[in-house]
mmCIF file of C-alpha atoms in Angstrom:
data_model
loop_
_atom_site.group_PDB
_atom_site.id
_atom_site.type_symbol
_atom_site.label_atom_id
_atom_site.label_comp_id
_atom_site.label_asym_id
_atom_site.label_seq_id
_atom_site.Cartn_x
_atom_site.Cartn_y
_atom_site.Cartn_z
ATOM 1 C CA GLU M 1 101.532 366.558 78.431
ATOM 2 C CA ASP M 2 102.830 363.049 79.118
ATOM 3 C CA LYS M 3 104.639 362.658 82.420
ATOM 4 C CA VAL M 4 106.824 359.970 84.029
ATOM 5 C CA VAL M 5 107.868 360.353 87.663
ATOM 6 C CA GLN M 6 110.468 358.163 89.286
ATOM 7 C CA SER M 7 111.135 357.844 92.985
ATOM 8 C CA PRO M 8 113.316 358.060 94.867
ATOM 9 C CA LEU M 9 115.662 360.273 92.868
ATOM 10 C CA SER M 10 118.610 358.798 94.723
ATOM 11 C CA LEU M 11 119.125 355.870 97.031
ATOM 12 C CA VAL M 12 122.111 354.585 98.994
ATOM 13 C CA VAL M 13 121.994 351.051 100.407
ATOM 14 C CA HIS M 14 124.420 348.366 101.538
ATOM 15 C CA GLU M 15 125.413 345.333 99.558
ATOM 16 C CA GLY M 16 122.929 342.522 100.074
ATOM 17 C CA ASP M 17 119.941 344.802 100.624
ATOM 18 C CA THR M 18 116.826 344.620 98.470
ATOM 19 C CA VAL M 19 115.692 347.795 96.730
ATOM 20 C CA THR M 20 112.444 348.831 95.073
ATOM 21 C CA LEU M 21 112.419 351.601 92.506
ATOM 22 C CA ASN M 22 109.164 353.267 91.537
ATOM 23 C CA CYS M 23 107.862 354.706 88.295
ATOM 24 C CA SER M 24 104.463 356.346 87.888
ATOM 25 C CA TYR M 25 103.129 357.758 84.651
ATOM 26 C CA GLU M 26 100.421 359.824 83.045
ATOM 27 C CA VAL M 27 100.244 359.395 79.280
ATOM 28 C CA THR M 28 97.531 359.928 76.720
ATOM 29 C CA ASN M 29 98.161 356.621 74.970
ATOM 30 C CA PHE M 30 100.064 353.724 76.472
ATOM 31 C CA ARG M 31 101.931 351.126 74.468
ATOM 32 C CA SER M 32 104.665 349.932 76.826
ATOM 33 C CA LEU M 33 106.848 350.836 79.789
ATOM 34 C CA LEU M 34 110.588 350.295 79.622
ATOM 35 C CA TRP M 35 113.291 350.090 82.267
ATOM 36 C CA TYR M 36 116.945 350.853 81.538
ATOM 37 C CA LYS M 37 120.178 350.771 83.522
ATOM 38 C CA GLN M 38 122.557 353.604 82.736
ATOM 39 C CA GLU M 39 126.188 353.360 83.801
ATOM 40 C CA LYS M 40 128.399 355.070 81.248
ATOM 41 C CA LYS M 41 127.124 355.950 77.810
ATOM 42 C CA ALA M 42 124.229 354.022 76.344
ATOM 43 C CA PRO M 43 121.568 352.836 78.787
ATOM 44 C CA THR M 44 121.188 349.079 78.878
ATOM 45 C CA PHE M 45 117.728 347.720 78.247
ATOM 46 C CA LEU M 46 116.292 345.750 81.174
ATOM 47 C CA PHE M 47 112.578 345.142 80.691
ATOM 48 C CA MET M 48 109.637 346.039 78.525
ATOM 49 C CA LEU M 49 106.234 345.754 80.176
ATOM 50 C CA THR M 50 102.957 345.866 78.327
ATOM 51 C CA SER M 51 100.504 343.871 80.456
ATOM 52 C CA SER M 52 99.376 344.441 84.013
ATOM 53 C CA GLY M 53 100.270 342.013 86.747
ATOM 54 C CA ILE M 54 102.777 339.912 84.842
ATOM 55 C CA GLU M 55 106.151 339.925 86.542
ATOM 56 C CA LYS M 56 109.242 339.919 84.367
ATOM 57 C CA LYS M 57 112.420 338.505 85.895
ATOM 58 C CA SER M 58 116.060 338.518 84.952
ATOM 59 C CA GLY M 59 118.372 337.139 87.619
ATOM 60 C CA ARG M 60 118.095 339.319 90.696
ATOM 61 C CA LEU M 61 116.016 341.935 88.876
ATOM 62 C CA SER M 62 112.270 341.837 88.467
ATOM 63 C CA SER M 63 109.608 344.286 87.405
ATOM 64 C CA ILE M 64 105.848 344.501 87.312
ATOM 65 C CA LEU M 65 103.322 346.902 85.809
ATOM 66 C CA ASP M 66 99.980 348.080 87.187
ATOM 67 C CA LYS M 67 98.029 349.722 84.355
ATOM 68 C CA LYS M 68 95.090 350.536 86.595
ATOM 69 C CA GLU M 69 97.161 352.497 89.088
ATOM 70 C CA LEU M 70 99.589 353.656 86.373
ATOM 71 C CA PHE M 71 102.863 352.602 87.920
ATOM 72 C CA SER M 72 105.647 350.087 87.731
ATOM 73 C CA ILE M 73 108.279 348.893 90.189
ATOM 74 C CA LEU M 74 111.733 347.536 89.617
ATOM 75 C CA ASN M 75 113.061 345.240 92.341
ATOM 76 C CA ILE M 76 116.679 344.284 92.848
ATOM 77 C CA THR M 77 117.394 341.609 95.445
ATOM 78 C CA ALA M 78 120.749 340.810 97.066
ATOM 79 C CA THR M 79 122.244 343.992 95.635
ATOM 80 C CA GLN M 80 125.875 344.105 94.567
ATOM 81 C CA THR M 81 128.206 347.061 94.008
ATOM 82 C CA GLY M 82 127.874 346.449 90.266
ATOM 83 C CA ASP M 83 124.201 347.374 90.525
ATOM 84 C CA SER M 84 125.207 350.981 91.196
ATOM 85 C CA ALA M 85 123.821 353.019 88.300
ATOM 86 C CA VAL M 86 121.049 355.347 87.237
ATOM 87 C CA TYR M 87 117.850 353.422 86.525
ATOM 88 C CA LEU M 88 115.610 355.016 83.928
ATOM 89 C CA CYS M 89 111.932 354.408 83.329
ATOM 90 C CA ALA M 90 110.314 355.391 80.047
ATOM 91 C CA VAL M 91 106.815 355.104 78.640
ATOM 92 C CA ASP M 92 106.142 354.575 74.945
ATOM 93 C CA GLY M 93 102.985 356.349 73.861
ATOM 94 C CA GLY M 94 103.069 354.839 70.378
ATOM 95 C CA GLY M 95 102.245 356.456 67.011
ATOM 96 C CA ALA M 96 103.234 360.101 66.815
ATOM 97 C CA ASP M 97 103.874 360.222 70.557
ATOM 98 C CA GLY M 98 107.440 359.658 71.570
ATOM 99 C CA LEU M 99 109.103 358.091 74.516
ATOM 100 C CA THR M 100 108.766 359.971 77.772
ATOM 101 C CA PHE M 101 111.571 359.375 80.218
ATOM 102 C CA GLY M 102 111.608 359.885 83.963
ATOM 103 C CA LYS M 103 114.532 361.635 85.619
ATOM 104 C CA GLY M 104 116.010 358.381 86.832
ATOM 105 C CA THR M 105 116.863 356.922 90.218
ATOM 106 C CA HIS M 106 120.529 357.170 91.112
ATOM 107 C CA LEU M 107 121.270 353.971 93.037
ATOM 108 C CA ILE M 108 124.486 353.588 95.011
ATOM 109 C CA ILE M 109 125.388 350.245 96.570
ATOM 110 C CA GLN M 110 127.964 350.511 99.328
ATOM 111 C CA PRO M 111 130.195 347.530 100.141
ATOM 112 C CA ASP A 1 114.353 371.813 84.769
ATOM 113 C CA VAL A 2 116.347 370.312 81.914
ATOM 114 C CA LYS A 3 114.653 370.458 78.590
ATOM 115 C CA VAL A 4 115.740 368.479 75.550
ATOM 116 C CA THR A 5 113.725 369.143 72.430
ATOM 117 C CA GLN A 6 113.732 367.425 69.077
ATOM 118 C CA SER A 7 112.653 369.116 65.895
ATOM 119 C CA SER A 8 110.000 366.623 64.836
ATOM 120 C CA ARG A 9 107.946 363.978 66.610
ATOM 121 C CA TYR A 10 106.993 362.109 63.469
ATOM 122 C CA LEU A 11 108.704 362.188 60.077
ATOM 123 C CA VAL A 12 108.070 360.357 56.810
ATOM 124 C CA LYS A 13 110.808 360.368 54.146
ATOM 125 C CA ARG A 14 111.568 358.549 50.922
ATOM 126 C CA THR A 15 114.529 356.275 50.269
ATOM 127 C CA GLY A 16 117.539 358.289 49.183
ATOM 128 C CA GLU A 17 116.443 361.544 50.766
ATOM 129 C CA LYS A 18 118.773 363.460 53.058
ATOM 130 C CA VAL A 19 117.272 363.707 56.541
ATOM 131 C CA PHE A 20 118.177 366.112 59.329
ATOM 132 C CA LEU A 21 117.150 365.478 62.913
ATOM 133 C CA GLU A 22 117.778 368.360 65.270
ATOM 134 C CA CYS A 23 118.206 368.249 69.030
ATOM 135 C CA VAL A 24 118.492 371.224 71.367
ATOM 136 C CA GLN A 25 119.182 371.242 75.115
ATOM 137 C CA ASP A 26 118.920 374.251 77.359
ATOM 138 C CA MET A 27 121.115 373.283 80.310
ATOM 139 C CA ASP A 28 124.587 373.972 78.981
ATOM 140 C CA HIS A 29 125.389 370.257 79.021
ATOM 141 C CA GLU A 30 128.738 369.138 77.655
ATOM 142 C CA ASN A 31 127.628 365.751 76.381
ATOM 143 C CA MET A 32 124.988 364.989 73.795
ATOM 144 C CA PHE A 33 123.956 361.642 72.361
ATOM 145 C CA TRP A 34 121.947 360.200 69.506
ATOM 146 C CA TYR A 35 120.317 356.791 69.861
ATOM 147 C CA ARG A 36 117.913 354.718 67.897
ATOM 148 C CA GLN A 37 115.444 352.433 69.516
ATOM 149 C CA ASP A 38 113.994 349.408 67.789
ATOM 150 C CA PRO A 39 111.648 346.788 69.227
ATOM 151 C CA GLY A 40 113.576 344.091 71.044
ATOM 152 C CA LEU A 41 116.906 345.911 70.652
ATOM 153 C CA GLY A 42 116.718 348.586 73.314
ATOM 154 C CA LEU A 43 118.672 351.787 72.846
ATOM 155 C CA ARG A 44 121.661 351.698 70.510
ATOM 156 C CA LEU A 45 124.161 354.536 70.498
ATOM 157 C CA ILE A 46 124.783 356.076 67.084
ATOM 158 C CA TYR A 47 127.071 359.008 67.885
ATOM 159 C CA PHE A 48 127.884 361.195 70.829
ATOM 160 C CA SER A 49 129.621 364.496 71.341
ATOM 161 C CA TYR A 50 131.460 365.706 74.410
ATOM 162 C CA ASP A 51 132.123 369.241 73.222
ATOM 163 C CA VAL A 52 131.451 371.632 70.376
ATOM 164 C CA LYS A 53 132.808 370.283 67.078
ATOM 165 C CA MET A 54 133.809 367.039 68.808
ATOM 166 C CA LYS A 55 132.142 363.772 67.968
ATOM 167 C CA GLU A 56 132.716 360.093 68.520
ATOM 168 C CA LYS A 57 131.174 357.055 66.930
ATOM 169 C CA GLY A 58 128.882 354.924 68.979
ATOM 170 C CA ASP A 59 127.943 351.337 68.316
ATOM 171 C CA ILE A 60 126.096 351.791 65.019
ATOM 172 C CA PRO A 61 127.396 354.896 63.188
ATOM 173 C CA GLU A 62 127.135 353.502 59.648
ATOM 174 C CA GLY A 63 124.797 355.495 57.441
ATOM 175 C CA TYR A 64 124.770 358.461 59.832
ATOM 176 C CA SER A 65 126.759 361.593 60.478
ATOM 177 C CA VAL A 66 126.462 364.306 63.116
ATOM 178 C CA SER A 67 127.184 367.963 63.574
ATOM 179 C CA ARG A 68 127.768 369.987 66.726
ATOM 180 C CA GLU A 69 128.480 373.592 65.781
ATOM 181 C CA LYS A 70 126.977 375.024 68.963
ATOM 182 C CA LYS A 71 126.969 373.594 72.458
ATOM 183 C CA GLU A 72 123.210 373.418 72.727
ATOM 184 C CA ARG A 73 122.533 371.794 69.371
ATOM 185 C CA PHE A 74 123.393 368.328 68.094
ATOM 186 C CA SER A 75 122.193 367.272 64.657
ATOM 187 C CA LEU A 76 121.900 363.773 63.252
ATOM 188 C CA ILE A 77 122.115 363.466 59.474
ATOM 189 C CA LEU A 78 121.063 360.573 57.302
ATOM 190 C CA GLU A 79 122.903 361.291 54.048
ATOM 191 C CA SER A 80 120.737 358.931 51.995
ATOM 192 C CA ALA A 81 117.870 357.464 53.967
ATOM 193 C CA SER A 82 117.176 353.763 53.645
ATOM 194 C CA THR A 83 114.231 351.680 54.794
ATOM 195 C CA ASN A 84 116.332 349.995 57.498
ATOM 196 C CA GLN A 85 116.719 353.387 59.119
ATOM 197 C CA THR A 86 113.040 353.444 59.971
ATOM 198 C CA SER A 87 113.170 353.731 63.737
ATOM 199 C CA MET A 88 112.613 355.867 66.804
ATOM 200 C CA TYR A 89 115.495 358.334 67.224
ATOM 201 C CA LEU A 90 116.262 359.703 70.654
ATOM 202 C CA CYS A 91 118.537 362.533 71.646
ATOM 203 C CA ALA A 92 119.941 362.907 75.153
ATOM 204 C CA SER A 93 122.265 365.220 77.018
ATOM 205 C CA SER A 94 124.237 365.062 80.245
ATOM 206 C CA LEU A 95 126.497 367.358 82.176
ATOM 207 C CA VAL A 96 129.287 364.819 82.427
ATOM 208 C CA GLU A 97 129.600 361.318 81.079
ATOM 209 C CA GLU A 98 128.662 359.417 84.212
ATOM 210 C CA GLU A 99 125.716 361.535 85.144
ATOM 211 C CA THR A 100 122.065 361.093 84.303
ATOM 212 C CA GLN A 101 121.159 361.553 80.680
ATOM 213 C CA TYR A 102 118.096 363.623 79.915
ATOM 214 C CA PHE A 103 116.155 362.459 76.913
ATOM 215 C CA GLY A 104 114.123 364.280 74.319
ATOM 216 C CA PRO A 105 110.696 362.950 73.303
ATOM 217 C CA GLY A 106 112.050 361.108 70.281
ATOM 218 C CA THR A 107 111.389 361.294 66.567
ATOM 219 C CA ARG A 108 109.634 358.424 64.854
ATOM 220 C CA LEU A 109 111.135 358.229 61.371
ATOM 221 C CA LEU A 110 109.499 356.207 58.640
ATOM 222 C CA VAL A 111 111.495 355.717 55.434
ATOM 223 C CA LEU A 112 109.416 354.520 52.501
#
């Protein structure tokens, strides 16, 4: 059975800190790994990673995938209170396999 | 552990057919959601429900309807499937709106 494990499950930091969120996976087939930010209803898409070692960046957020060690990290630098959310990691197994989601990391940024 | 199950992992239908996608959660969650995910578009909310028999439109409800007759079950209905509804459909549930959503494995629907 495909598995995605995120850590930590929750994290409280102060504004301005840098955080690293982890996602490890075990899937039969791998097509891509996706990161989402969930605040209210629909999660917002952040990154899709398919290749090892290539960092994707968007503003203060960046992410990288290691397909050998089967994990990805999401970094947020200079955190702001608006970064408070649940961050979800999901792996797309392709074909008849679905998306497998982790349980999310609940990030709280204190002023 | 929360479990969200979807009736099919992979479905092939013809244009014009009526399609039912079923989602069941076992944690007595109030909220349930249906999304579709397409390459490059992330997750888009189709409908959600915050209680039995209650439903609200999401961002892309056209061509879809939903049914929530029991708390644990949320169905997505394509009244007359079209090729542009070929997608990955994901169901999720949460205890309250702001809390973590738990996702099912998804159904890959192909409409020919």
